[in-house]
XYZ file of C-alpha atoms in Angstrom:
371
model
C 106.660 103.243 109.963
C 103.242 102.248 111.274
C 101.470 104.671 108.945
C 103.566 103.696 105.913
C 102.511 100.068 106.413
C 98.900 101.127 106.926
C 98.902 103.256 103.783
C 100.368 100.479 101.653
C 97.929 97.914 103.015
C 94.968 100.012 101.895
C 96.039 99.752 98.250
C 94.105 96.795 96.876
C 96.806 95.697 94.458
C 99.256 94.965 97.276
C 99.417 92.008 99.674
C 101.057 93.588 102.716
C 102.445 91.674 105.683
C 101.103 93.052 108.956
C 103.075 95.378 111.193
C 103.420 92.901 114.052
C 105.132 90.324 111.847
C 107.385 92.711 109.963
C 108.472 94.429 113.192
C 109.672 91.069 114.519
C 112.758 91.532 112.306
C 113.557 95.077 113.431
C 117.170 95.291 114.542
C 117.948 91.666 113.663
C 120.810 90.696 111.391
C 119.333 88.635 108.556
C 119.641 88.761 104.792
C 116.722 89.907 102.683
C 116.119 86.455 101.206
C 115.754 84.841 104.647
C 113.389 87.572 105.827
C 111.344 87.334 102.650
C 111.016 83.571 103.014
C 110.031 83.846 106.687
C 107.342 86.427 105.940
C 106.183 85.031 102.613
C 106.899 88.401 100.982
C 108.722 89.078 97.750
C 109.395 92.774 98.331
C 110.842 94.291 101.509
C 110.721 97.942 102.495
C 113.727 98.717 104.679
C 114.841 101.969 106.162
C 115.763 104.153 109.086
C 114.759 107.449 110.632
C 116.933 110.036 112.344
C 115.777 113.070 114.256
C 117.866 116.201 114.695
C 116.141 118.876 116.775
C 112.912 119.630 114.893
C 113.857 117.901 111.646
C 113.661 114.276 110.607
C 115.496 112.336 107.894
C 114.058 109.063 106.608
C 115.944 106.646 104.361
C 113.848 104.028 102.550
C 114.940 101.152 100.309
C 112.730 98.723 98.399
C 114.375 95.309 97.898
C 113.383 92.295 95.806
C 114.045 89.568 98.386
C 114.160 86.746 95.840
C 116.913 88.376 93.788
C 118.530 90.453 96.522
C 118.404 93.524 94.302
C 117.475 97.086 95.190
C 114.496 98.319 93.175
C 114.376 101.815 94.569
C 116.039 103.897 97.270
C 115.495 107.458 98.363
C 116.066 109.896 101.227
C 113.311 112.085 102.625
C 113.780 114.968 105.009
C 111.662 117.709 106.456
C 110.322 119.320 109.590
C 109.174 116.932 112.311
C 105.726 118.524 112.125
C 105.415 117.314 108.498
C 106.277 113.671 109.242
C 102.885 112.501 107.956
C 103.615 114.113 104.584
C 106.968 112.305 104.461
C 105.198 109.011 105.176
C 102.773 109.699 102.342
C 105.650 110.424 99.966
C 107.383 107.141 100.825
C 104.200 105.105 100.388
C 103.504 106.783 97.052
C 107.040 106.063 95.795
C 106.743 102.391 96.785
C 103.401 102.051 95.040
C 104.876 103.731 92.003
C 107.807 101.325 91.954
C 105.643 98.205 92.333
C 102.352 99.034 90.672
C 102.712 101.703 88.008
C 99.129 101.145 86.907
C 97.484 101.505 90.326
C 94.515 103.816 89.992
C 95.014 107.302 91.378
C 91.852 106.981 93.434
C 93.189 103.915 95.212
C 96.426 105.689 96.060
C 94.596 108.774 97.299
C 92.326 106.650 99.493
C 95.348 104.937 100.996
C 96.851 108.171 102.288
C 94.073 109.229 104.653
C 95.694 110.079 107.968
C 94.270 108.850 111.284
C 94.938 112.215 112.942
C 96.633 115.533 112.213
C 97.875 115.803 115.810
C 101.429 114.613 116.410
C 100.835 114.617 120.162
C 97.736 112.426 119.804
C 99.600 110.110 117.457
C 102.514 109.792 119.889
C 100.102 108.819 122.682
C 98.478 106.327 120.318
C 101.794 104.640 119.491
C 102.709 104.474 123.171
C 99.323 102.904 123.814
C 100.004 100.226 121.202
C 103.312 99.378 122.869
C 101.653 99.068 126.287
C 98.784 96.978 124.922
C 101.161 94.527 123.248
C 102.745 93.711 126.617
C 99.692 91.521 127.314
C 99.747 92.338 131.035
C 96.956 93.766 133.179
C 99.098 96.791 134.017
C 100.016 97.323 130.368
C 96.380 97.121 129.317
C 95.360 99.714 131.917
C 98.165 102.027 130.796
C 97.153 101.590 127.154
C 93.533 102.514 127.937
C 94.751 105.712 129.599
C 97.019 106.589 126.657
C 94.364 105.931 124.003
C 91.879 108.020 125.991
C 94.331 110.913 126.186
C 94.853 110.623 122.414
C 91.124 110.843 121.701
C 90.797 113.732 124.176
C 93.368 115.647 122.111
C 91.640 114.704 118.845
C 87.977 113.691 119.317
C 87.865 112.561 115.652
C 90.692 110.023 116.138
C 88.580 106.935 115.420
C 91.395 104.395 115.758
C 92.118 105.614 119.299
C 88.545 104.798 120.323
C 88.871 101.460 118.555
C 92.091 100.535 120.302
C 90.566 101.393 123.650
C 87.802 98.922 122.761
C 90.464 96.383 121.910
C 92.080 96.836 125.323
C 88.775 96.116 127.030
C 88.409 93.032 124.817
C 91.902 92.003 125.902
C 90.893 92.464 129.546
C 87.947 90.135 129.087
C 90.014 87.577 127.163
C 92.605 87.468 129.948
C 90.226 87.420 132.927
C 91.103 90.931 134.133
C 87.561 92.348 134.254
C 86.553 93.598 137.698
C 83.269 95.388 136.931
C 81.679 93.556 134.004
C 78.504 95.645 133.610
C 80.367 98.963 133.695
C 83.058 97.787 131.264
C 80.463 96.338 128.884
C 78.612 99.665 128.801
C 81.878 101.522 128.219
C 82.810 99.222 125.338
C 79.413 99.795 123.716
C 79.936 103.565 123.986
C 83.488 103.468 122.625
C 82.615 101.061 119.809
C 79.835 103.386 118.653
C 82.267 106.313 118.751
C 84.863 104.371 116.745
C 82.334 103.375 114.086
C 80.674 106.806 113.912
C 83.891 108.846 113.723
C 85.644 106.364 111.420
C 83.108 105.060 108.878
C 85.963 104.651 106.368
C 88.650 103.609 108.872
C 89.138 99.842 108.632
C 91.005 99.545 111.915
C 88.377 101.526 113.839
C 85.557 99.454 112.341
C 87.294 96.133 112.994
C 88.000 96.925 116.630
C 84.472 98.250 117.110
C 83.219 94.997 115.610
C 85.089 92.743 118.032
C 83.928 94.947 120.895
C 80.288 94.543 119.934
C 80.731 90.829 119.242
C 82.891 89.693 122.147
C 82.238 92.150 124.975
C 78.729 93.459 124.279
C 77.533 90.059 123.020
C 76.160 91.048 119.601
C 78.263 89.041 117.104
C 75.905 89.767 114.203
C 76.433 93.521 114.568
C 80.133 92.960 115.070
C 80.362 90.889 111.896
C 78.730 93.631 109.826
C 81.301 96.156 111.010
C 84.228 93.823 110.352
C 82.898 93.004 106.876
C 82.929 96.725 106.115
C 86.482 96.949 107.461
C 87.603 94.186 105.096
C 85.950 95.915 102.156
C 88.040 98.980 102.966
C 91.274 97.099 103.677
C 91.499 93.451 102.604
C 95.077 93.294 103.951
C 94.190 94.010 107.583
C 95.193 90.819 109.404
C 93.476 91.908 112.603
C 90.149 92.234 110.787
C 90.459 88.708 109.353
C 91.208 87.376 112.845
C 88.242 89.198 114.355
C 86.056 88.002 111.499
C 87.177 84.452 112.223
C 86.095 84.716 115.847
C 82.776 86.275 114.885
C 82.115 83.484 112.385
C 82.786 80.954 115.165
C 80.224 82.618 117.411
C 77.705 82.817 114.564
C 77.972 79.075 113.903
C 80.039 79.168 110.687
C 83.189 77.255 111.668
C 84.493 76.442 108.188
C 84.260 80.067 107.125
C 85.988 80.958 110.380
C 88.931 78.670 109.595
C 89.337 80.252 106.147
C 89.310 83.766 107.579
C 91.847 82.938 110.279
C 94.116 81.269 107.716
C 94.037 84.558 105.826
C 95.054 86.409 108.994
C 97.926 83.982 109.538
C 99.180 84.409 105.981
C 99.120 88.197 106.334
C 100.886 88.180 109.716
C 102.900 84.967 110.143
C 105.079 86.420 112.931
C 102.270 88.145 114.826
C 102.691 88.371 118.633
C 98.959 87.570 118.803
C 99.458 84.314 116.941
C 98.147 82.424 119.991
C 94.793 84.133 119.504
C 94.759 82.961 115.883
C 95.618 79.418 116.954
C 92.889 79.466 119.604
C 90.276 80.714 117.149
C 91.279 77.993 114.686
C 91.005 75.346 117.390
C 87.620 76.641 118.492
C 86.323 76.564 114.918
C 87.483 72.960 114.495
C 85.765 72.038 117.774
C 82.401 73.301 116.563
C 82.940 71.723 113.138
C 83.295 68.300 114.794
C 87.058 68.071 114.345
C 87.861 67.824 118.043
C 91.335 66.302 117.706
C 92.397 69.180 115.486
C 90.918 71.528 118.085
C 93.137 69.954 120.741
C 96.228 70.258 118.531
C 95.661 73.966 117.881
C 94.770 74.767 121.491
C 97.885 72.999 122.786
C 100.024 75.197 120.540
C 98.176 78.300 121.723
C 98.654 77.693 125.457
C 102.364 77.101 124.921
C 102.644 80.476 123.229
C 100.317 82.417 125.554
C 99.702 80.559 128.851
C 97.616 83.412 130.320
C 94.948 83.281 127.602
C 92.029 81.575 129.376
C 90.000 81.047 126.186
C 92.786 78.858 124.799
C 92.646 76.730 127.941
C 88.836 76.533 127.589
C 89.140 75.269 124.022
C 91.752 72.758 125.158
C 89.529 71.571 128.030
C 86.488 71.221 125.768
C 88.450 69.490 123.017
C 90.050 66.997 125.373
C 86.678 66.262 126.984
C 85.149 65.648 123.551
C 87.838 63.106 122.595
C 87.549 61.258 125.910
C 90.615 62.642 127.686
C 88.741 63.628 130.838
C 91.864 63.857 133.005
C 93.570 66.130 130.476
C 90.411 68.221 130.218
C 90.422 68.663 133.989
C 94.040 69.805 133.978
C 93.249 72.389 131.308
C 90.224 73.563 133.295
C 92.452 74.064 136.341
C 94.355 76.667 134.322
C 91.081 78.339 133.302
C 89.934 78.667 136.908
C 93.297 79.983 138.066
C 92.931 82.805 135.548
C 89.177 83.350 136.060
C 88.121 81.776 139.378
C 84.522 82.953 139.030
C 83.775 81.222 135.726
C 80.779 78.872 135.882
C 78.534 77.131 133.382
C 75.887 79.705 134.284
C 78.228 82.565 133.284
C 79.905 80.850 130.338
C 77.615 82.348 127.694
C 78.317 85.896 128.886
C 82.034 85.157 128.814
C 81.964 83.519 125.381
C 79.070 84.726 123.156
C 78.070 81.676 121.076
C 74.819 82.267 119.177
C 73.525 78.826 118.097
C 71.588 76.524 120.434
C 73.373 73.388 119.170
C 76.776 75.017 119.597
C 75.900 76.205 123.112
C 74.786 72.690 124.061
C 78.017 71.168 122.719
C 80.177 73.779 124.463
C 78.377 73.405 127.787
C 78.433 69.623 127.566
C 82.169 69.472 127.003
C 82.934 72.006 129.731
C 80.676 70.096 132.144
C 82.644 66.901 131.425
C 85.868 68.846 132.029
C 84.537 69.742 135.471
C 83.353 73.356 135.214
C 80.965 73.982 138.144
C 77.337 74.868 137.478
């Protein structure tokens, strides 16, 4: 299913809801109209897969959610080893049903596979599941699984990229134990992701956030994410990463627009708290501190272990004169990352502009962050 979504999203004529949001409805009893309204999608691709020994049978149905009518339905079956070919067939049939005039080149570009190795792909999917737990143990397990996937297939660019993303997650959640070593490892992995996947939007986007957030080079990160969005304008993760990078580069209004795009592509995303935090941070630097507080408060309710959200809340409250509330938010920050200080804040959060750094430091100083 993951690859079918990815293939469809690379076709420029389609606006495709991200995997994380669409998977939120897996196994839930709801009619197609309700799901379509919740996701903001007119067409729904539904289906199931069954495995019998070394063969797999996939049933796929394309539904118009507004009318409740079936546009197309088909069964696909074949050897388990040819599952990627079955995925390609399904994606091609859906494109044919929705966009009969889509250029052949666009369709062909959409069907590039991330790896030919089923074993590597299985490790990759298990790594995604572990990463999405948002726990320190899950992140460590995901790093191990992604590394095993790239060991099996050294050209598996997305596996390198997702390992970068895990290290970014570790930094965002205050789990880093050896900052210099992890920063060097992220730089190495991000280069591998970009070099082995110059036409892989996911690999480029994750490499970009690694360079921007962990390595501290948001300009380089932004260039990689821009390339990712040229390749796949439906990749919600790339729009989110671009939003963060625009914040760090001092372009808050552009950041808000990019994050809004991410939210529209993935309205049920389990990482929605990261989107809310990025939006709040952008409003803070744009001088809309009360909006920053509103967004950060939503983010910490959804993901209370995300220290950056608490930082944005502390800074926003300090800027609007709620010093006591800022201090309470800072208490949460220091519980997650006890070693954070004003002197280490720039390494933790790579803001580029002098005016933005001064505003950020000033607000965090009012909140009570030690020097």
